[in-house]
Tab-separated table of C-alpha atoms in Angstrom:
chain	number	residue	atom	x	y	z
A	1	MET	CA	85.633	248.102	-164.257
A	2	ALA	CA	86.322	251.669	-163.167
A	3	THR	CA	84.241	254.752	-163.884
A	4	PHE	CA	85.941	257.956	-164.978
A	5	VAL	CA	84.752	261.512	-165.486
A	6	PHE	CA	86.636	263.449	-168.162
A	7	TYR	CA	86.151	267.203	-168.252
A	8	ALA	CA	87.550	270.398	-169.710
A	9	ASP	CA	89.350	271.783	-166.681
A	10	GLU	CA	90.502	274.946	-168.474
A	11	PRO	CA	88.477	277.351	-170.644
A	12	ARG	CA	90.792	276.757	-173.634
A	13	LYS	CA	89.795	273.073	-173.625
A	14	ARG	CA	86.055	273.717	-173.895
A	15	ARG	CA	84.356	272.503	-177.034
A	16	ALA	CA	82.005	274.594	-179.181
A	17	ASP	CA	79.439	271.766	-179.172
A	18	GLY	CA	79.225	271.901	-175.368
A	19	VAL	CA	80.561	268.365	-174.801
A	20	ASN	CA	82.797	269.329	-171.917
A	21	THR	CA	82.094	266.543	-169.402
A	22	VAL	CA	81.904	262.832	-170.226
A	23	VAL	CA	81.453	259.793	-167.970
A	24	ALA	CA	82.681	256.395	-169.168
A	25	HIS	CA	83.677	252.963	-167.843
A	26	GLY	CA	86.898	251.140	-168.648
A	27	ALA	CA	89.444	248.750	-167.238
A	28	THR	CA	91.928	251.641	-167.337
A	29	GLU	CA	91.769	255.398	-167.722
A	30	ALA	CA	92.937	255.055	-171.318
A	31	ALA	CA	90.248	252.488	-172.101
A	32	ALA	CA	87.516	254.655	-170.575
A	33	ARG	CA	88.798	257.707	-172.470
A	34	SER	CA	88.594	255.705	-175.702
A	35	VAL	CA	85.001	254.738	-174.894
A	36	ALA	CA	84.167	258.396	-174.199
A	37	GLU	CA	85.732	259.538	-177.470
A	38	GLY	CA	83.892	256.762	-179.284
A	39	LEU	CA	80.564	258.243	-178.216
A	40	ILE	CA	81.210	261.300	-180.344
A	41	GLY	CA	83.197	259.493	-183.032
A	42	GLN	CA	86.311	261.609	-182.514
A	43	PRO	CA	89.383	259.696	-181.330
A	44	GLY	CA	91.665	261.970	-179.331
A	45	ALA	CA	88.946	264.557	-178.666
A	46	PHE	CA	89.339	264.307	-174.894
A	47	ALA	CA	93.096	263.749	-174.793
A	48	GLU	CA	93.654	266.943	-172.788
A	49	TYR	CA	90.630	266.570	-170.518
A	50	LEU	CA	91.297	265.985	-166.841
A	51	ALA	CA	90.365	262.454	-165.725
A	52	ILE	CA	88.821	261.714	-162.345
A	53	ASP	CA	88.478	258.116	-161.176
A	54	VAL	CA	85.045	257.961	-159.539
A	55	THR	CA	85.250	256.038	-156.267
A	56	GLU	CA	83.314	255.953	-153.012
A	57	ASN	CA	85.456	258.941	-151.947
A	58	THR	CA	84.575	261.123	-154.944
A	59	PRO	CA	82.377	263.999	-153.773
A	60	PRO	CA	78.992	264.525	-155.460
A	61	PHE	CA	78.971	266.935	-158.379
A	62	VAL	CA	76.686	268.642	-160.874
A	63	VAL	CA	77.207	269.050	-164.596
A	64	GLN	CA	75.581	272.344	-165.507
A	65	GLY	CA	73.876	272.637	-168.852
A	66	THR	CA	71.746	270.369	-170.988
A	67	PRO	CA	70.772	266.902	-169.748
A	68	PRO	CA	73.123	263.959	-170.286
A	69	ILE	CA	73.154	262.442	-173.776
A	70	GLY	CA	73.590	258.703	-174.280
A	71	ALA	CA	74.132	256.397	-177.206
A	72	ILE	CA	71.287	255.358	-179.481
A	73	GLY	CA	69.798	252.046	-178.344
A	74	GLN	CA	70.076	252.647	-174.599
A	75	THR	CA	67.086	253.862	-172.576
A	76	THR	CA	68.637	255.481	-169.502
A	77	TRP	CA	69.576	258.857	-171.027
A	78	PRO	CA	68.123	261.131	-173.701
A	79	THR	CA	69.675	260.312	-177.089
A	80	LEU	CA	69.600	263.654	-178.899
A	81	THR	CA	72.049	266.524	-178.521
A	82	ARG	CA	70.973	270.126	-177.993
A	83	GLY	CA	71.060	270.412	-181.809
A	84	GLY	CA	68.572	267.551	-182.164
A	85	ASP	CA	71.047	264.978	-183.493
A	86	PRO	CA	72.303	261.682	-182.055
A	87	LEU	CA	75.914	261.431	-180.937
A	88	ARG	CA	78.067	260.832	-184.020
A	89	GLY	CA	79.888	257.792	-182.737
A	90	ALA	CA	77.036	256.204	-180.856
């Protein structure tokens, strides 16, 4: 299964809630994008985001801002948004 990073590559694509970079796994880019959109419960929310297939050749990167937010029930990432709520679709 591949890992993809989806991000708002233009200012006009940035979201007011700050969810501008998402990492998700999927058999295809479309499947991973669906998983990413499922985290926030908004199908199509990342349709215009640039997708990067993360491979051994992908350079390291930093996502500036609040810490990563994960789905309820997992223990790797914090589960509350900067507003103190869980992700809507998680």
